[in-house]
Tab-separated table of C-alpha atoms and ligand atoms in Angstrom:
chain	number	residue	atom	x	y	z
Q	4	UNK	CA	9.721	-25.431	-10.336
Q	5	UNK	CA	6.275	-23.855	-9.398
Q	6	UNK	CA	6.448	-20.023	-8.082
Q	7	UNK	CA	3.344	-18.466	-6.909
Q	8	UNK	CA	2.889	-15.188	-6.730
Q	9	UNK	CA	2.173	-14.990	-3.023
Q	10	UNK	CA	1.472	-18.809	-1.016
Q	11	UNK	CA	-0.500	-17.828	1.845
Q	12	UNK	CA	-0.407	-21.363	3.509
Q	13	UNK	CA	3.068	-21.227	4.276
Q	14	UNK	CA	2.945	-18.544	6.549
Q	15	UNK	CA	-0.652	-19.974	7.952
Q	16	UNK	CA	1.172	-23.369	7.935
Q	17	UNK	CA	4.120	-21.659	10.416
Q	18	UNK	CA	1.312	-20.202	13.050
Q	19	UNK	CA	-1.198	-22.631	12.376
Q	20	UNK	CA	-1.951	-23.472	16.016
Q	21	UNK	CA	-1.754	-20.401	17.099
Q	22	UNK	CA	-4.126	-18.921	14.725
Q	23	UNK	CA	-6.521	-21.503	15.134
Q	24	UNK	CA	-6.668	-20.846	18.455
Q	25	UNK	CA	-7.993	-17.364	17.818
Q	26	UNK	CA	-10.171	-18.723	15.670
Q	27	UNK	CA	-12.131	-20.639	18.449
Q	28	UNK	CA	-11.671	-17.876	20.643
Q	29	UNK	CA	-14.215	-15.899	18.952
Q	30	UNK	CA	-16.839	-19.070	18.150
Q	31	UNK	CA	-16.382	-20.048	21.744
Q	32	UNK	CA	-17.151	-16.659	22.935
Q	33	UNK	CA	-19.566	-15.549	19.859
Q	34	UNK	CA	-18.789	-11.598	20.286
Q	35	UNK	CA	-17.902	-11.338	16.780
Q	36	UNK	CA	-18.105	-7.420	15.974
Q	37	UNK	CA	-15.657	-4.662	17.964
Q	38	UNK	CA	-15.178	-5.735	21.644
Q	39	UNK	CA	-12.082	-6.490	23.565
Q	40	UNK	CA	-10.273	-8.419	20.763
Q	41	UNK	CA	-10.701	-5.256	18.309
Q	42	UNK	CA	-9.267	-2.926	21.473
Q	43	UNK	CA	-6.520	-5.057	22.464
Q	44	UNK	CA	-5.066	-4.824	18.246
Q	45	UNK	CA	-5.930	-1.249	18.128
Q	46	UNK	CA	-3.382	-1.081	21.217
Q	47	UNK	CA	-0.772	-3.048	19.672
Q	48	UNK	CA	-0.934	-1.112	16.342
Q	49	UNK	CA	-0.939	2.220	18.338
Q	50	UNK	CA	2.065	0.914	20.525
Q	51	UNK	CA	3.937	-0.902	17.487
Q	52	UNK	CA	3.382	2.121	15.402
Q	53	UNK	CA	4.200	5.143	17.385
Q	54	UNK	CA	0.500	6.585	16.899
Q	55	UNK	CA	-1.374	7.482	19.618
Q	56	UNK	CA	-4.297	6.280	18.729
Q	57	UNK	CA	-5.672	3.360	16.182
Q	58	UNK	CA	-9.381	2.827	15.499
Q	59	UNK	CA	-9.762	-0.312	13.413
Q	60	UNK	CA	-11.895	-0.373	10.430
Q	61	UNK	CA	-13.884	-2.613	7.856
Q	62	UNK	CA	-10.647	-2.268	5.031
Q	63	UNK	CA	-8.202	-0.090	3.921
Q	64	UNK	CA	-10.941	0.838	1.924
Q	65	UNK	CA	-12.965	1.584	4.542
Q	66	UNK	CA	-10.274	3.746	6.185
Q	67	UNK	CA	-9.223	5.636	3.480
Q	68	UNK	CA	-13.468	6.722	3.386
Q	69	UNK	CA	-13.745	7.256	6.955
Q	70	UNK	CA	-10.540	9.474	6.887
Q	71	UNK	CA	-11.906	11.865	4.799
Q	72	UNK	CA	-15.523	11.857	6.055
Q	73	UNK	CA	-13.622	12.806	9.779
Q	74	UNK	CA	-11.898	15.638	7.738
Q	75	UNK	CA	-14.817	16.851	6.346
Q	76	UNK	CA	-14.093	16.361	2.675
Q	77	UNK	CA	-17.598	17.004	0.796
Q	78	UNK	CA	-18.847	17.629	-2.808
Q	79	UNK	CA	-16.775	19.531	-4.612
Q	80	UNK	CA	-13.257	19.446	-2.738
Q	81	UNK	CA	-10.648	18.304	-4.287
Q	82	UNK	CA	-8.849	16.018	-3.180
Q	83	UNK	CA	-5.044	15.387	-4.820
Q	84	UNK	CA	-4.249	11.907	-5.314
Q	85	UNK	CA	-0.928	10.230	-7.601
Q	86	UNK	CA	-2.582	8.889	-10.435
Q	87	UNK	CA	-0.811	5.452	-9.992
Q	88	UNK	CA	-2.382	3.553	-7.274
Q	89	UNK	CA	-5.222	0.996	-6.712
Q	90	UNK	CA	-8.638	2.351	-7.120
Q	91	UNK	CA	-9.496	2.640	-3.959
Q	92	UNK	CA	-7.250	5.992	-3.595
Q	93	UNK	CA	-9.408	7.874	-6.136
Q	94	UNK	CA	-12.711	6.146	-5.984
Q	95	UNK	CA	-13.291	7.001	-2.009
Q	96	UNK	CA	-12.711	10.701	-3.311
Q	97	UNK	CA	-15.377	10.206	-5.849
Q	98	UNK	CA	-17.751	8.323	-3.436
Q	99	UNK	CA	-18.052	11.639	-1.344
Q	100	UNK	CA	-18.619	13.262	-4.469
Q	101	UNK	CA	-15.681	15.456	-3.994
Q	102	UNK	CA	-13.254	15.489	-6.943
Q	103	UNK	CA	-10.101	13.666	-7.299
Q	104	UNK	CA	-7.370	15.469	-8.866
Q	105	UNK	CA	-4.112	13.534	-9.975
Q	106	UNK	CA	-0.358	13.934	-10.206
Q	107	UNK	CA	2.001	11.946	-11.739
Q	108	UNK	CA	4.352	9.586	-10.538
Q	109	UNK	CA	8.520	10.091	-9.038
Q	110	UNK	CA	9.849	7.213	-11.689
Q	111	UNK	CA	12.166	6.000	-9.484
Q	112	UNK	CA	10.082	5.126	-6.545
Q	113	UNK	CA	5.878	4.775	-8.524
Q	114	UNK	CA	4.868	7.538	-5.713
Q	115	UNK	CA	3.424	10.948	-6.061
Q	116	UNK	CA	6.201	12.945	-7.116
Q	117	UNK	CA	5.966	16.144	-4.416
Q	118	UNK	CA	6.953	18.815	-7.359
Q	119	UNK	CA	4.073	18.649	-9.427
Q	120	UNK	CA	1.286	18.689	-6.881
Q	121	UNK	CA	1.403	22.558	-6.518
Q	122	UNK	CA	0.719	23.227	-9.750
Q	123	UNK	CA	-2.449	21.274	-9.202
Q	124	UNK	CA	-3.784	23.035	-5.907
Q	125	UNK	CA	-7.050	25.397	-6.807
Q	126	UNK	CA	-8.843	27.193	-3.871
Q	127	UNK	CA	-11.113	24.196	-3.752
Q	128	UNK	CA	-8.493	21.695	-2.983
Q	129	UNK	CA	-8.705	20.507	0.727
Q	130	UNK	CA	-6.403	17.176	1.222
Q	131	UNK	CA	-3.756	15.494	-0.490
Q	132	UNK	CA	-3.255	11.263	-0.225
Q	133	UNK	CA	-0.211	10.270	-0.201
Q	134	UNK	CA	0.071	6.780	-1.368
Q	135	UNK	CA	2.840	4.911	0.116
Q	136	UNK	CA	3.174	2.378	-2.785
Q	137	UNK	CA	4.586	-1.094	-2.740
Q	138	UNK	CA	5.976	-0.622	0.622
Q	139	UNK	CA	7.614	2.337	0.334
Q	140	UNK	CA	7.281	5.754	1.700
Q	141	UNK	CA	6.076	8.543	-0.331
Q	142	UNK	CA	8.517	11.576	0.347
Q	143	UNK	CA	6.600	13.438	3.058
Q	144	UNK	CA	8.765	16.116	3.823
Q	145	UNK	CA	7.867	17.626	0.826
Q	146	UNK	CA	4.175	16.900	1.180
Q	147	UNK	CA	3.924	17.925	4.175
Q	148	UNK	CA	5.544	21.123	3.601
Q	149	UNK	CA	3.443	21.927	0.845
Q	150	UNK	CA	0.701	20.303	2.988
Q	151	UNK	CA	1.308	23.277	5.577
Q	152	UNK	CA	1.878	26.177	2.872
Q	153	UNK	CA	-1.284	25.696	1.530
Q	154	UNK	CA	-3.179	24.944	4.556
Q	155	UNK	CA	-4.409	21.254	3.283
Q	156	UNK	CA	-5.044	18.078	5.043
Q	157	UNK	CA	-2.978	14.918	4.486
Q	158	UNK	CA	-4.469	11.327	4.385
Q	159	UNK	CA	-1.367	8.356	3.861
Q	160	UNK	CA	-2.908	5.554	1.990
Q	161	UNK	CA	-0.389	2.903	3.917
Q	162	UNK	CA	-2.176	0.047	2.799
Q	163	UNK	CA	0.445	-1.606	1.656
Q	164	UNK	CA	3.015	-0.145	3.874
Q	165	UNK	CA	2.176	-1.032	7.613
Q	166	UNK	CA	5.074	-0.653	9.404
Q	167	UNK	CA	7.626	0.716	6.497
Q	168	UNK	CA	9.965	4.260	7.771
Q	169	UNK	CA	10.443	7.307	6.348
Q	170	UNK	CA	13.890	8.613	6.474
Q	171	UNK	CA	13.257	10.353	9.918
Q	172	UNK	CA	12.591	6.881	10.765
Q	173	UNK	CA	8.829	7.096	11.791
Q	174	UNK	CA	6.337	4.950	10.268
Q	175	UNK	CA	3.895	5.932	7.682
Q	176	UNK	CA	0.588	6.938	8.919
Q	177	UNK	CA	1.655	8.449	11.465
Q	178	UNK	CA	3.104	11.580	9.852
Q	179	UNK	CA	0.001	13.012	8.244
Q	180	UNK	CA	-3.538	13.745	9.850
Q	181	UNK	CA	-4.498	10.201	9.541
Q	182	UNK	CA	-2.934	7.100	8.336
Q	183	UNK	CA	-4.698	4.400	6.423
Q	184	UNK	CA	-3.825	0.375	6.089
Q	185	UNK	CA	-5.252	-2.609	4.878
Q	186	UNK	CA	-4.801	-5.909	6.185
Q	187	UNK	CA	-6.685	-7.830	2.988
Q	188	UNK	CA	-4.807	-10.823	2.974
Q	189	UNK	CA	-2.355	-10.403	0.146
Q	190	UNK	CA	-0.992	-7.169	2.394
Q	191	UNK	CA	2.083	-7.285	4.646
Q	192	UNK	CA	-0.113	-7.962	7.490
Q	193	UNK	CA	-3.111	-9.653	6.474
Q	194	UNK	CA	-5.963	-11.045	8.237
Q	195	UNK	CA	-8.673	-13.728	6.937
Q	196	UNK	CA	-11.005	-11.623	4.896
Q	197	UNK	CA	-11.488	-7.548	5.272
Q	198	UNK	CA	-9.842	-5.361	7.611
Q	199	UNK	CA	-8.543	-2.227	8.197
Q	200	UNK	CA	-6.873	0.567	10.469
Q	201	UNK	CA	-7.280	4.335	10.893
Q	202	UNK	CA	-4.668	6.025	13.174
Q	203	UNK	CA	-3.737	9.095	14.058
Q	204	UNK	CA	-2.005	11.258	16.556
Q	205	UNK	CA	-4.784	14.207	17.315
Q	206	UNK	CA	-7.132	13.323	19.793
Q	207	UNK	CA	-9.926	14.693	18.527
Q	208	UNK	CA	-9.498	13.180	14.889
Q	209	UNK	CA	-9.432	9.774	16.716
Q	210	UNK	CA	-12.872	10.680	18.843
Q	211	UNK	CA	-14.904	11.761	15.546
Q	212	UNK	CA	-13.149	8.639	13.479
Q	213	UNK	CA	-14.816	6.145	16.576
Q	214	UNK	CA	-18.157	7.732	16.064
Q	215	UNK	CA	-18.441	7.742	12.433
Q	216	UNK	CA	-16.786	4.373	12.509
Q	217	UNK	CA	-20.722	3.207	13.651
Q	218	UNK	CA	-22.940	5.291	11.827
Q	219	UNK	CA	-21.922	8.933	13.392
Q	220	UNK	CA	-24.363	8.843	16.383
Q	221	UNK	CA	-23.120	10.129	19.732
Q	222	UNK	CA	-24.558	9.106	22.607
Q	223	UNK	CA	-25.757	5.951	20.164
Q	224	UNK	CA	-28.975	6.405	18.412
Q	225	UNK	CA	-28.110	10.641	18.318
Q	226	UNK	CA	-27.027	12.311	15.164
Q	227	UNK	CA	-25.102	15.250	14.760
Q	228	UNK	CA	-23.131	13.746	12.285
Q	229	UNK	CA	-23.105	10.824	9.186
Q	230	UNK	CA	-20.966	8.486	9.124
Q	231	UNK	CA	-21.194	3.999	8.315
Q	232	UNK	CA	-20.727	0.977	9.711
Q	233	UNK	CA	-16.799	0.543	9.229
Q	234	UNK	CA	-16.492	-1.963	12.267
Q	235	UNK	CA	-13.549	-4.694	12.555
Q	236	UNK	CA	-14.790	-8.380	13.137
Q	237	UNK	CA	-13.508	-9.906	16.404
Q	238	UNK	CA	-12.526	-12.776	14.421
Q	239	UNK	CA	-10.059	-10.424	12.297
Q	240	UNK	CA	-8.229	-8.148	14.728
Q	241	UNK	CA	-7.564	-12.385	16.614
Q	242	UNK	CA	-6.118	-13.596	13.698
Q	243	UNK	CA	-3.558	-9.464	13.178
Q	244	UNK	CA	-2.621	-9.846	17.155
Q	245	UNK	CA	-0.840	-13.332	16.771
Q	246	UNK	CA	0.608	-12.391	13.001
Q	247	UNK	CA	1.931	-8.355	14.543
Q	248	UNK	CA	4.678	-9.441	16.192
Q	249	UNK	CA	6.105	-11.755	12.946
Q	250	UNK	CA	5.469	-8.738	10.582
Q	251	UNK	CA	9.304	-7.562	11.165
Q	252	UNK	CA	10.701	-10.738	10.694
Q	253	UNK	CA	8.791	-11.295	7.441
Q	254	UNK	CA	9.784	-7.894	5.840
Q	255	UNK	CA	13.238	-8.132	6.467
Q	256	UNK	CA	12.678	-11.289	4.599
Q	257	UNK	CA	11.374	-9.873	2.029
Q	258	UNK	CA	13.858	-7.142	2.104
Q	259	UNK	CA	15.980	-9.706	1.496
Q	260	UNK	CA	14.642	-11.444	-1.538
Q	261	UNK	CA	14.934	-8.040	-2.999
Q	262	UNK	CA	18.535	-7.930	-1.940
Q	263	UNK	CA	18.987	-11.157	-4.023
Q	264	UNK	CA	16.580	-10.433	-7.270
Q	265	UNK	CA	19.139	-7.219	-6.915
Q	266	UNK	CA	22.520	-9.360	-6.975
Q	267	UNK	CA	21.141	-12.090	-9.288
Q	268	UNK	CA	19.442	-9.732	-12.427
Q	269	UNK	CA	23.176	-7.752	-12.260
Q	270	UNK	CA	25.564	-10.835	-12.143
Q	271	UNK	CA	22.714	-11.814	-15.086
Q	272	UNK	CA	23.527	-8.893	-17.005
Q	273	UNK	CA	20.434	-7.708	-16.863
Q	274	UNK	CA	20.842	-4.784	-14.761
Q	275	UNK	CA	23.721	-2.362	-13.513
Q	276	UNK	CA	22.258	-0.916	-10.447
Q	277	UNK	CA	19.109	-0.246	-8.556
Q	278	UNK	CA	16.763	2.576	-9.676
Q	279	UNK	CA	17.401	3.151	-13.617
Q	280	UNK	CA	14.577	5.360	-15.126
Q	281	UNK	CA	15.227	4.068	-18.740
Q	282	UNK	CA	16.015	0.661	-20.561
Q	283	UNK	CA	19.325	0.284	-22.701
Q	284	UNK	CA	21.472	-2.472	-23.910
Q	285	UNK	CA	23.282	-3.283	-20.147
Q	286	UNK	CA	19.662	-2.412	-18.568
Q	287	UNK	CA	16.856	-4.609	-20.049
Q	288	UNK	CA	15.693	-4.602	-16.304
Q	289	UNK	CA	14.483	-1.944	-14.213
Q	290	UNK	CA	15.139	-2.793	-10.448
Q	291	UNK	CA	13.411	-1.269	-7.565
Q	292	UNK	CA	14.958	0.774	-5.463
Q	293	UNK	CA	14.592	1.677	-1.714
Q	294	UNK	CA	15.186	5.265	-1.794
Q	295	UNK	CA	15.788	5.432	2.625
Q	296	UNK	CA	17.620	2.296	2.670
Q	297	UNK	CA	20.563	4.383	3.950
Q	298	UNK	CA	18.950	6.282	6.696
Q	299	UNK	CA	19.767	3.638	9.169
Q	300	UNK	CA	15.929	2.464	10.010
Q	301	UNK	CA	14.793	-0.996	9.602
Q	302	UNK	CA	11.865	-1.150	7.722
Q	303	UNK	CA	13.310	1.865	5.300
Q	304	UNK	CA	11.068	-0.514	2.685
Q	305	UNK	CA	8.920	-3.415	2.726
Q	306	UNK	CA	8.214	-4.715	0.051
Q	307	UNK	CA	4.425	-5.023	-0.355
Q	308	UNK	CA	4.855	-6.000	-4.242
Q	309	UNK	CA	8.568	-6.326	-6.180
Q	310	UNK	CA	7.893	-4.293	-9.286
Q	311	UNK	CA	9.923	-4.446	-12.338
Q	312	UNK	CA	9.652	-2.783	-15.472
Q	313	UNK	CA	10.921	-4.451	-18.616
Q	314	UNK	CA	10.242	-3.629	-21.937
Q	315	UNK	CA	7.492	-6.129	-24.148
Q	316	UNK	CA	6.258	-6.627	-21.207
Q	317	UNK	CA	3.524	-8.921	-21.657
Q	318	UNK	CA	5.100	-11.577	-23.664
Q	319	UNK	CA	7.748	-11.862	-20.272
Q	320	UNK	CA	4.010	-12.193	-17.949
Q	321	UNK	CA	2.813	-15.111	-20.679
Q	322	UNK	CA	6.502	-16.544	-20.454
Q	323	UNK	CA	6.445	-16.606	-16.812
Q	324	UNK	CA	3.098	-17.758	-16.625
Q	325	UNK	CA	4.211	-21.079	-18.759
Q	326	UNK	CA	7.095	-21.822	-16.552
Q	327	UNK	CA	4.877	-21.746	-13.640
Q	328	UNK	CA	5.680	-18.452	-12.231
Q	329	UNK	CA	3.020	-15.835	-11.086
Q	330	UNK	CA	3.433	-12.357	-11.551
Q	331	UNK	CA	0.686	-9.436	-11.898
Q	332	UNK	CA	0.585	-5.742	-12.910
Q	333	UNK	CA	0.266	-3.106	-10.022
Q	334	UNK	CA	-1.104	-1.532	-11.993
Q	335	UNK	CA	-2.402	-1.274	-15.931
Q	336	UNK	CA	-4.554	1.353	-15.722
Q	337	UNK	CA	-3.997	4.919	-14.133
Q	338	UNK	CA	-6.633	6.914	-13.141
Q	339	UNK	CA	-6.198	9.298	-15.424
Q	340	UNK	CA	-7.154	6.853	-18.428
Q	341	UNK	CA	-10.062	5.279	-16.225
Q	342	UNK	CA	-12.637	5.155	-18.141
Q	343	UNK	CA	-15.328	6.585	-15.104
Q	344	UNK	CA	-12.995	9.442	-14.818
Q	345	UNK	CA	-12.537	10.145	-18.343
Q	346	UNK	CA	-14.463	13.873	-17.495
Q	347	UNK	CA	-12.753	14.852	-14.635
Q	348	UNK	CA	-10.465	17.662	-15.515
Q	349	UNK	CA	-7.631	16.321	-14.531
Q	350	UNK	CA	-7.865	13.080	-16.483
Q	351	UNK	CA	-6.989	15.988	-19.341
Q	352	UNK	CA	-3.262	16.206	-18.350
Q	353	UNK	CA	-0.121	13.997	-18.961
Q	354	UNK	CA	1.378	11.707	-16.902
Q	355	UNK	CA	4.126	10.145	-18.495
Q	356	UNK	CA	5.765	8.589	-15.740
Q	357	UNK	CA	2.819	6.704	-14.798
Q	358	UNK	CA	2.233	5.619	-18.202
Q	359	UNK	CA	4.841	4.281	-18.457
Q	360	UNK	CA	4.893	2.915	-15.458
Q	361	UNK	CA	1.634	0.595	-16.741
Q	362	UNK	CA	2.989	-0.587	-19.683
Q	363	UNK	CA	6.112	-1.847	-18.940
Q	364	UNK	CA	5.500	-3.462	-14.882
Q	365	UNK	CA	5.392	-6.281	-13.475
Q	366	UNK	CA	5.559	-7.305	-9.901
Q	367	UNK	CA	7.488	-10.730	-9.251
Q	368	UNK	CA	7.348	-13.416	-6.355
Q	369	UNK	CA	8.209	-11.505	-3.027
Q	370	UNK	CA	6.819	-13.259	-0.062
Q	371	UNK	CA	9.095	-13.866	3.063
Q	372	UNK	CA	8.611	-17.963	2.470
Q	373	UNK	CA	10.444	-17.900	-1.496
Q	374	UNK	CA	13.469	-20.060	-1.574
Q	375	UNK	CA	16.687	-19.439	-2.821
Q	376	UNK	CA	15.996	-21.704	-6.117
Q	377	UNK	CA	12.501	-20.043	-6.403
Q	378	UNK	CA	14.276	-16.651	-6.898
Q	379	UNK	CA	17.255	-18.054	-8.905
Q	380	UNK	CA	14.420	-19.906	-11.109
Q	381	UNK	CA	12.937	-16.753	-11.767
Q	382	UNK	CA	15.622	-14.660	-12.423
Q	383	UNK	CA	16.680	-17.484	-15.385
Q	384	UNK	CA	13.326	-17.349	-16.705
Q	385	UNK	CA	13.849	-14.156	-16.960
Q	386	UNK	CA	17.489	-14.068	-18.744
Q	387	UNK	CA	16.103	-16.944	-20.982
Q	388	UNK	CA	13.517	-15.035	-22.200
Q	389	UNK	CA	15.792	-12.033	-22.818
Q	390	UNK	CA	18.211	-13.626	-24.899
A	15	LIG	C1	-5.205	-2.750	-1.175
A	15	LIG	C2	-5.319	-1.230	-1.082
A	15	LIG	C3	-6.631	-0.555	-0.508
A	15	LIG	C4	-7.667	-0.541	-0.678
A	15	LIG	O1	-7.557	-2.084	0.535
A	15	LIG	P1	-8.732	-2.863	0.827
A	15	LIG	O2	-8.385	-3.421	2.221
A	15	LIG	O3	-8.920	-4.305	0.063
A	15	LIG	O4	-10.274	-2.516	0.620
A	15	LIG	C5	-6.034	1.025	-0.339
A	15	LIG	N1	-5.028	1.239	-1.357
A	15	LIG	C6	-3.993	0.853	-1.678
A	15	LIG	C7	-2.641	1.417	-2.015
A	15	LIG	C8	-4.000	-0.355	-1.824
A	15	LIG	O5	-3.130	-1.212	-2.004
């Protein structure tokens, strides 16, 4: 059997005629950048997420960069980020000559641990970027309370979590000042290249995002501020408008796959329950836990990634790959251990939970079209390795 980490062809086949029509529409209109397709997508995303304003951009990374620019993050400002995330979360801070300040992860969710944020706040701190890692909301109540107390801006990195809901039922990205999403093909809502979105409840911020998306000129060619080229292509917006109505059912299929993994790992005697944080005789596989599952909201976790932790991780990866099972490490190196960040003051601090995750994590296939047989094959292959 062959189980890819992600098989985008299955999703394409299921929507082929509509997607092809969207591509042709752009070809025939010859209207490539921004325009009515982008505006339409922005309206659809706002409505879907319950956001007041959506501003389409060129990638998830550019969404974060633009958000920080709109919030006037400048050289020397400090921005709090989890040390365990995709590089862009911290990279955008450094690109503005601001200083990323790292915080360790919660051992269950892998998201930023809010109880460790305040110790990192100084008089230079301007913002926090919580990441909703793997498709599950960070603990936004705690984060927003700290932000309010210290007068900090909050930019939500929802690149992996579009439509994921926090415990109050709000979609991630609509809770802080600006929410950022990525439409990179491997995200739950992916386009045919690079794309992203910023959302906000604040009309003034939305206007700043729009102006800075196109170099910061207002009116055009008259600059009181500096922006960049962060525009979204019409072709990507067209593709995303076709896919958006299916997002909920894809996320539900991912949740169902996660439920099946848990059942099979428990039945195989490899785990007792979800959310254990240390390996032992009865828990040879640590299973992810959807911590807001009991809130009654449908998208409590959208499982962009399904990440387990094991001993002998690298050997297991080799074993899985030799059995034609795709898997990946998200992420092998936390920010505090990255060469480019080695001189940052907060790189000298200790981050035991992030270090542990970096050394023990494996992302297993979780995409919606997986079959029960494929998931059984993955669990059986892991069981054979453990015995
Ligand atoms: C994918 C991702 C990004 C960047 O998105 P791109 O569209 O690839 O630029 C940022 N943050 C996180 C957490 C991501 O997973």
